[in-house]
Tab-separated table of C-alpha atoms and ligand atoms in Angstrom:
chain	number	residue	atom	x	y	z
A	1	MET	CA	-85.937	19.214	21.861
A	2	GLY	CA	-88.235	21.423	20.034
A	3	ASN	CA	-90.208	19.746	17.337
A	4	PRO	CA	-88.466	16.458	16.395
A	5	THR	CA	-88.888	15.283	12.869
A	6	THR	CA	-87.488	11.730	13.322
A	7	PRO	CA	-90.201	9.307	11.965
A	8	ILE	CA	-91.782	6.942	14.430
A	9	SER	CA	-93.603	3.586	14.333
A	10	PHE	CA	-95.344	1.466	16.953
A	11	GLU	CA	-95.440	-2.311	17.443
A	12	PHE	CA	-98.404	-4.467	18.895
A	13	PHE	CA	-99.087	-7.911	19.457
A	14	PRO	CA	-102.397	-9.692	18.494
A	15	PRO	CA	-104.565	-9.554	21.501
A	16	GLN	CA	-106.210	-13.127	22.813
A	17	THR	CA	-109.429	-11.770	24.034
A	18	PRO	CA	-112.236	-9.281	22.910
A	19	GLU	CA	-111.307	-7.278	25.978
A	20	GLY	CA	-107.687	-6.987	24.929
A	21	ALA	CA	-108.826	-6.168	21.364
A	22	SER	CA	-110.920	-3.203	22.554
A	23	LYS	CA	-108.156	-1.912	24.635
A	24	LEU	CA	-105.838	-2.123	21.663
A	25	THR	CA	-108.152	-0.275	19.495
A	26	ALA	CA	-108.140	2.663	22.135
A	27	ALA	CA	-104.372	2.659	22.454
A	28	ARG	CA	-104.047	2.776	18.558
A	29	GLN	CA	-106.350	5.658	18.382
A	30	LEU	CA	-104.176	7.604	20.960
A	31	LEU	CA	-100.951	6.672	19.209
A	32	ALA	CA	-102.318	7.473	15.700
A	33	ALA	CA	-102.336	11.161	16.683
A	34	PHE	CA	-98.565	11.110	16.688
A	35	LYS	CA	-98.948	10.189	12.909
A	36	PRO	CA	-96.515	7.212	12.898
A	37	GLU	CA	-95.061	5.959	9.758
A	38	PHE	CA	-96.811	2.565	10.385
A	39	PHE	CA	-98.131	0.219	13.018
A	40	SER	CA	-96.650	-3.335	12.988
A	41	VAL	CA	-98.171	-6.554	14.397
A	42	THR	CA	-96.254	-9.503	15.742
A	43	PHE	CA	-96.617	-13.003	14.285
A	44	GLY	CA	-96.233	-16.172	16.660
A	45	ALA	CA	-93.697	-18.568	15.557
A	46	GLY	CA	-95.172	-21.547	13.780
A	47	GLY	CA	-98.217	-19.537	12.651
A	48	SER	CA	-99.750	-19.665	16.147
A	49	THR	CA	-101.143	-16.123	15.749
A	50	GLN	CA	-101.692	-16.136	11.987
A	51	ASP	CA	-105.343	-15.543	11.964
A	52	ARG	CA	-105.257	-12.923	14.889
A	53	THR	CA	-102.412	-11.048	13.317
A	54	LEU	CA	-104.347	-10.876	10.040
A	55	ASP	CA	-107.399	-9.490	11.675
A	56	ILE	CA	-105.524	-6.666	13.560
A	57	ILE	CA	-103.736	-5.953	10.357
A	58	LYS	CA	-106.992	-5.670	8.482
A	59	GLN	CA	-108.408	-3.417	11.118
A	60	ILE	CA	-105.386	-1.009	11.097
A	61	HIS	CA	-105.481	-0.940	7.215
A	62	ALA	CA	-109.279	-0.264	7.364
A	63	GLU	CA	-108.700	2.637	9.598
A	64	GLY	CA	-106.416	4.179	6.984
A	65	HIS	CA	-103.024	3.578	8.539
A	66	ASN	CA	-99.977	1.857	7.070
A	67	ALA	CA	-99.970	-1.714	8.787
A	68	ALA	CA	-96.888	-3.947	8.592
A	69	PRO	CA	-97.485	-7.523	9.513
A	70	HIS	CA	-94.555	-9.432	10.926
A	71	LEU	CA	-94.072	-12.720	9.319
A	72	SER	CA	-91.945	-15.474	11.032
A	73	CYS	CA	-90.943	-18.369	8.890
A	74	VAL	CA	-89.716	-21.095	11.337
A	75	GLY	CA	-92.138	-24.108	11.424
A	76	SER	CA	-93.747	-22.895	8.284
A	77	THR	CA	-94.014	-24.091	4.564
A	78	ARG	CA	-93.466	-22.344	1.322
A	79	ASP	CA	-97.144	-22.786	0.465
A	80	ASN	CA	-98.316	-21.212	3.693
A	81	ILE	CA	-95.960	-18.208	3.395
A	82	ARG	CA	-97.135	-17.776	-0.271
A	83	GLY	CA	-100.737	-17.745	0.806
A	84	LEU	CA	-100.122	-15.021	3.430
A	85	LEU	CA	-97.960	-12.958	1.038
A	86	ASN	CA	-100.683	-13.057	-1.607
A	87	THR	CA	-103.364	-12.169	0.997
A	88	TYR	CA	-101.302	-9.076	2.154
A	89	LYS	CA	-100.556	-7.971	-1.394
A	90	ASP	CA	-104.099	-8.177	-2.404
A	91	MET	CA	-105.121	-6.165	0.636
A	92	GLY	CA	-102.660	-3.403	-0.413
A	93	ILE	CA	-100.142	-3.929	2.478
A	94	LYS	CA	-96.521	-2.535	1.396
A	95	ARG	CA	-94.458	-3.365	4.348
A	96	ILE	CA	-93.434	-6.704	5.895
A	97	VAL	CA	-91.250	-7.460	8.879
A	98	ALA	CA	-89.513	-10.743	7.972
A	99	LEU	CA	-88.270	-12.843	10.813
A	100	ARG	CA	-87.079	-16.408	11.477
A	101	GLY	CA	-89.036	-16.599	14.833
A	102	ASP	CA	-88.416	-19.184	17.729
A	103	LEU	CA	-90.340	-22.261	17.895
A	104	PRO	CA	-91.697	-22.927	21.339
A	105	SER	CA	-89.971	-26.021	22.820
A	106	GLY	CA	-91.615	-29.229	21.849
A	107	MET	CA	-93.530	-27.780	18.968
A	108	GLY	CA	-93.140	-29.429	15.501
A	109	SER	CA	-90.196	-29.317	13.080
A	110	ILE	CA	-88.321	-26.344	11.689
A	111	GLY	CA	-90.137	-26.355	8.552
A	112	GLU	CA	-89.043	-25.338	5.171
A	113	PHE	CA	-86.885	-22.362	6.233
A	114	GLN	CA	-84.184	-22.251	8.530
A	115	TYR	CA	-82.985	-18.531	8.651
A	116	ALA	CA	-84.647	-15.180	8.006
A	117	ASN	CA	-82.361	-14.606	4.967
A	118	GLU	CA	-84.184	-17.413	3.160
A	119	LEU	CA	-87.532	-15.906	3.943
A	120	VAL	CA	-86.343	-12.521	2.578
A	121	SER	CA	-85.228	-14.226	-0.649
A	122	PHE	CA	-88.524	-16.057	-0.833
A	123	ILE	CA	-90.625	-12.922	-0.513
A	124	ARG	CA	-88.508	-11.238	-3.179
A	125	ALA	CA	-88.721	-14.145	-5.424
A	126	GLU	CA	-92.423	-14.420	-5.079
A	127	THR	CA	-93.564	-10.730	-4.927
A	128	GLY	CA	-90.788	-8.703	-6.575
A	129	GLU	CA	-90.310	-5.241	-5.274
A	130	HIS	CA	-93.929	-5.037	-4.049
A	131	PHE	CA	-93.009	-5.067	-0.339
A	132	HIS	CA	-90.538	-3.006	1.817
A	133	ILE	CA	-88.940	-5.512	3.802
A	134	GLU	CA	-87.591	-4.952	7.386
A	135	VAL	CA	-85.543	-7.551	9.160
A	136	ALA	CA	-84.257	-7.779	12.862
A	137	ALA	CA	-80.965	-6.468	13.873
A	138	TYR	CA	-79.177	-7.099	17.249
A	139	PRO	CA	-76.684	-4.256	18.432
A	140	GLU	CA	-75.971	-6.519	21.528
A	141	PHE	CA	-76.060	-9.556	19.253
A	142	HIS	CA	-78.346	-12.362	18.859
A	143	PRO	CA	-78.216	-15.131	21.690
A	144	GLN	CA	-77.583	-17.940	19.515
A	145	ALA	CA	-74.866	-16.218	17.165
A	146	ARG	CA	-71.488	-17.934	17.183
A	147	SER	CA	-69.688	-14.529	17.378
A	148	ALA	CA	-70.390	-10.900	17.150
A	149	ARG	CA	-68.797	-10.939	13.602
A	150	ASP	CA	-70.935	-13.859	12.491
A	151	ASP	CA	-74.150	-12.126	13.707
A	152	MET	CA	-73.112	-8.994	11.596
A	153	LEU	CA	-72.301	-11.182	8.633
A	154	ASN	CA	-75.739	-12.997	9.108
A	155	TYR	CA	-77.379	-9.536	9.270
A	156	LYS	CA	-75.495	-8.505	6.096
A	157	ARG	CA	-76.931	-11.749	4.338
A	158	LYS	CA	-80.493	-10.571	5.146
A	159	ILE	CA	-80.005	-7.230	3.672
A	160	ASN	CA	-78.216	-8.737	0.521
A	161	ALA	CA	-80.973	-11.220	0.086
A	162	GLY	CA	-83.334	-8.037	-0.516
A	163	ALA	CA	-84.262	-6.578	2.866
A	164	ASN	CA	-84.633	-2.596	2.703
A	165	SER	CA	-84.070	-1.807	6.268
A	166	ALA	CA	-83.833	-3.110	9.894
A	167	ILE	CA	-85.402	-2.706	13.207
A	168	THR	CA	-83.314	-3.601	16.258
A	169	GLN	CA	-83.883	-5.663	19.418
A	170	TYR	CA	-84.234	-3.204	22.289
A	171	PHE	CA	-81.277	-2.047	24.166
A	172	TYR	CA	-80.480	0.669	26.850
A	173	ASN	CA	-76.938	1.273	25.811
A	174	ALA	CA	-76.759	3.774	22.828
A	175	ASP	CA	-73.110	2.890	22.247
A	176	ALA	CA	-73.983	-0.778	21.274
A	177	TYR	CA	-76.280	0.688	18.585
A	178	PHE	CA	-73.934	3.259	17.221
A	179	ARG	CA	-71.068	0.619	17.154
A	180	PHE	CA	-73.324	-1.956	15.365
A	181	VAL	CA	-74.155	0.720	12.721
A	182	ASP	CA	-70.458	1.714	12.130
A	183	GLU	CA	-69.272	-2.050	12.090
A	184	THR	CA	-71.977	-3.091	9.646
A	185	ARG	CA	-71.224	0.095	7.487
A	186	LYS	CA	-67.596	-1.201	7.313
A	187	LEU	CA	-68.955	-4.424	6.137
A	188	GLY	CA	-70.743	-2.515	3.256
A	189	VAL	CA	-74.240	-2.558	4.538
A	190	GLU	CA	-75.885	0.860	4.078
A	191	ALA	CA	-79.592	-0.054	4.950
A	192	PRO	CA	-81.133	2.114	7.633
A	193	VAL	CA	-81.105	0.589	11.040
A	194	VAL	CA	-84.142	1.818	13.177
A	195	PRO	CA	-83.546	1.435	16.914
A	196	GLY	CA	-86.339	-0.664	18.636
A	197	ILE	CA	-87.372	1.362	21.916
A	198	MET	CA	-88.786	-0.645	24.968
A	199	PRO	CA	-90.525	1.799	27.454
A	200	ILE	CA	-90.169	0.748	30.974
A	201	VAL	CA	-93.592	-0.213	32.667
A	202	ARG	CA	-92.966	-3.112	35.015
A	203	TYR	CA	-89.373	-4.173	36.037
A	204	SER	CA	-90.121	-7.862	36.572
A	205	GLN	CA	-91.677	-8.188	33.150
A	206	LEU	CA	-88.727	-6.370	31.518
A	207	ALA	CA	-86.215	-8.554	33.411
A	208	ARG	CA	-87.954	-11.693	32.125
A	209	PHE	CA	-88.044	-10.578	28.507
A	210	SER	CA	-84.380	-9.315	28.635
A	211	ASP	CA	-83.089	-12.785	29.910
A	212	MET	CA	-85.071	-14.389	26.997
A	213	CYS	CA	-83.883	-12.215	24.260
A	214	GLY	CA	-80.513	-11.338	25.383
A	215	ALA	CA	-81.017	-7.647	25.607
A	216	GLU	CA	-78.955	-6.214	28.560
A	217	ILE	CA	-80.350	-4.061	31.194
A	218	PRO	CA	-77.286	-2.390	32.596
A	219	ARG	CA	-76.440	-3.168	36.259
A	220	TRP	CA	-76.900	0.454	37.544
A	221	MET	CA	-80.393	0.354	35.813
A	222	ARG	CA	-81.190	-3.108	37.376
A	223	LYS	CA	-79.920	-2.234	40.777
A	224	THR	CA	-82.004	1.131	40.837
A	225	MET	CA	-85.163	-0.683	39.628
A	226	GLU	CA	-84.709	-3.395	42.175
A	227	GLY	CA	-84.279	-0.925	44.946
A	228	TYR	CA	-87.718	0.412	44.091
A	229	GLY	CA	-89.427	-2.933	44.992
A	230	ASP	CA	-93.189	-2.602	44.465
A	231	ASP	CA	-93.167	1.050	44.056
A	232	VAL	CA	-94.317	0.933	40.372
A	233	GLU	CA	-94.487	4.751	39.950
A	234	SER	CA	-90.752	5.194	40.831
A	235	VAL	CA	-89.940	2.495	38.224
A	236	GLN	CA	-91.864	4.095	35.608
A	237	ASN	CA	-90.466	7.622	36.293
A	238	PHE	CA	-87.015	6.369	36.320
A	239	GLY	CA	-87.683	4.448	32.999
A	240	LEU	CA	-89.247	7.561	31.497
A	241	ASP	CA	-86.142	9.457	32.159
A	242	VAL	CA	-83.646	6.829	31.147
A	243	VAL	CA	-85.473	5.903	27.928
A	244	THR	CA	-86.152	9.421	26.937
A	245	GLU	CA	-82.336	10.210	27.352
A	246	LEU	CA	-81.701	7.263	25.188
A	247	CYS	CA	-84.048	8.379	22.497
A	248	GLU	CA	-82.403	11.955	22.555
A	249	LYS	CA	-79.011	10.351	22.065
A	250	LEU	CA	-80.152	8.230	19.303
A	251	ILE	CA	-81.932	11.089	17.603
A	252	ALA	CA	-78.880	13.433	18.019
A	253	GLY	CA	-76.640	10.683	16.598
A	254	GLY	CA	-78.712	10.268	13.530
A	255	ALA	CA	-80.931	7.333	14.012
A	256	PRO	CA	-83.148	7.225	10.950
A	257	ALA	CA	-86.356	6.608	13.013
A	258	LEU	CA	-87.560	5.318	16.313
A	259	HIS	CA	-89.830	2.002	16.612
A	260	PHE	CA	-91.746	1.761	19.839
A	261	TYR	CA	-92.489	-1.757	21.305
A	262	THR	CA	-95.818	-0.675	22.950
A	263	LEU	CA	-96.872	-4.025	24.407
A	264	ASN	CA	-100.321	-2.793	23.350
A	265	GLN	CA	-100.204	0.161	25.941
A	266	ALA	CA	-100.084	3.761	24.790
A	267	LYS	CA	-99.145	5.770	27.897
A	268	ALA	CA	-95.527	4.791	28.313
A	269	SER	CA	-94.656	5.627	24.626
A	270	ILE	CA	-96.673	8.769	24.663
A	271	ASP	CA	-94.880	10.046	27.874
A	272	ILE	CA	-91.664	9.597	26.088
A	273	LEU	CA	-92.710	11.174	22.945
A	274	GLN	CA	-94.057	14.086	24.695
A	275	ARG	CA	-90.879	14.500	26.507
A	276	LEU	CA	-89.012	14.394	23.370
A	277	GLY	CA	-91.157	17.309	22.167
A	278	TYR	CA	-93.381	15.320	19.770
A	279	ARG	CA	-96.944	16.730	19.667
A	280	ALA	CA	-100.156	14.861	18.908
B	301	FAD	P1	-82.034	-14.681	11.755
B	301	FAD	O1	-81.683	-13.700	11.116
B	301	FAD	O2	-82.401	-16.094	11.089
B	301	FAD	O3	-81.012	-15.067	12.823
B	301	FAD	C1	-81.172	-16.075	13.865
B	301	FAD	C2	-79.749	-16.650	14.409
B	301	FAD	O4	-79.177	-17.549	13.436
B	301	FAD	C3	-78.747	-15.517	14.751
B	301	FAD	O5	-78.028	-16.062	15.799
B	301	FAD	C4	-77.958	-15.472	13.413
B	301	FAD	O6	-76.670	-14.917	13.720
B	301	FAD	C5	-77.880	-16.903	13.027
B	301	FAD	N1	-77.929	-17.048	11.429
B	301	FAD	C6	-78.732	-16.383	10.641
B	301	FAD	N2	-78.444	-16.866	9.430
B	301	FAD	C7	-77.585	-17.919	9.394
B	301	FAD	C8	-77.090	-18.720	8.626
B	301	FAD	N3	-77.477	-18.528	7.276
B	301	FAD	N4	-76.086	-19.597	9.017
B	301	FAD	C9	-75.865	-19.803	10.355
B	301	FAD	N5	-76.439	-18.840	11.333
B	301	FAD	C10	-77.340	-17.936	10.805
B	301	FAD	N6	-90.472	-13.302	16.767
B	301	FAD	C11	-91.575	-13.771	16.429
B	301	FAD	O7	-91.855	-14.973	16.639
B	301	FAD	N7	-92.615	-13.106	15.875
B	301	FAD	C12	-92.420	-11.663	15.699
B	301	FAD	O8	-93.334	-11.105	15.265
B	301	FAD	C13	-91.189	-11.166	16.118
B	301	FAD	N8	-90.979	-9.857	15.817
B	301	FAD	C14	-89.597	-9.320	15.955
B	301	FAD	C15	-89.469	-7.942	15.645
B	301	FAD	C16	-88.162	-7.444	15.784
B	301	FAD	C17	-87.835	-5.988	15.478
B	301	FAD	C18	-87.073	-8.249	16.558
B	301	FAD	C19	-85.750	-7.571	16.788
B	301	FAD	C20	-87.397	-9.489	16.861
B	301	FAD	C21	-88.660	-10.090	16.577
B	301	FAD	N9	-88.994	-11.414	16.845
B	301	FAD	C22	-90.177	-11.885	16.625
B	301	FAD	C23	-87.831	-12.242	17.433
B	301	FAD	C24	-87.133	-13.047	16.498
B	301	FAD	O9	-88.004	-13.996	15.851
B	301	FAD	C25	-86.089	-13.732	17.238
B	301	FAD	O10	-85.092	-12.938	17.812
B	301	FAD	C26	-85.390	-14.990	16.595
B	301	FAD	O11	-84.615	-15.781	17.506
B	301	FAD	C27	-84.385	-14.637	15.393
B	301	FAD	O12	-85.091	-14.166	14.360
B	301	FAD	P2	-84.270	-13.391	13.185
B	301	FAD	O13	-85.267	-13.007	12.136
B	301	FAD	O14	-83.329	-12.329	13.732
B	301	FAD	O15	-83.348	-14.684	12.647
C-alpha cells in the first residue's frame, strides 16, 4: 500500500504485576517507533484500576508520548471523577476516553452517573475545552441497546454533550462500520469515528471477549479458526491476513485513523502495520 498516512493509536490495560509492567514498557518502546498519535490506558469500572491506570499514564507522559486515560463513570461519584480530571489536567494530559463501563456483578451501586453522555457533560462543565474527549461507538450496536436506532441516538447524545470523536468497539465486518458512519451522518453527527482494530492472537480468548461485548466474529472466520485447533501459528497467520485486509478496506474507505487494541503485546499490531506499509 505504499506509505500510509492514516494516523494510528494503541490501547493498553494497566498490568497487575511488576513483570507485566516491564513487558508493557518493552511493548510500548517497540510501538512508539511507529509514531502513534497517542497511547490510551483502560480504566476498570468502579475505579478498580484507578491507581494503576494513573501510574501507566504517568510513565507514558514522562516518556514524552501523548497519553490518553480512559475514564469510566459507573459506580463513581462526581467528587472522585473531579479529582481525577484535575490530576490529569495538572499533569498536562489533553485527551480522555470517556465511558460508562460495566460494573462487575455484585459490585456496589451505579453511583452518580448512569450513562457516558452524563460523564461527557460533566467533563465539559468542569474543565471546559481542555480535553479532547473520545467516546465509544458500536458499529454492531451495544448489547444493551433497545434497538439499532436507539443506540445511534444515544451515540449522538454523547457527541452533542461535547465529545470530539469516537473509537469503535472492534468488528471484522467493514460494512458495519461504513454503514454506522453513514447512518449517524444522516442523524447530523459529523464527529470522526475511528475504527478499533483487534489483532487476532488466540482464538479462544477472542471468542470469549466477543461473546461478552457483542462483537461478531463472522461464521466463516470462526469455522476456519476452530478448524486450526491448537495450531496457534495458523490462527495467527489467518488473523494477520484477515485483519490487514480489514484495515486496507477501512483506510481506502476513508477511516480517519486506526486504534489498535494491543492487549499489551506489540507483535500482532506491528505485523499488521508492516503489511500495511507503515515503517518504524
Ligand atoms: P453508554 O454510551 O452510556 O451506553 C451504554 C448503553 O446504554 C448502550 O446500550 C446505549 O445505547 C444505552 N444508553 C446510553 N445512553 C442512554 C440514555 N440516556 N438512555 C437510555 N439508554 C442509554 N470499559 C471499561 O470499563 N473501561 C475501559 O477503559 C473501557 N474502554 C473502552 C474503550 C472503547 C473504545 C470501547 C468501545 C469500550 C470500552 N469499554 C471500557 C467498554 C464500555 O465501558 C462498555 O461497552 C459499556 O457497556 C458501555 O460503555 P459506553 O461508554 O459505550 O456507555
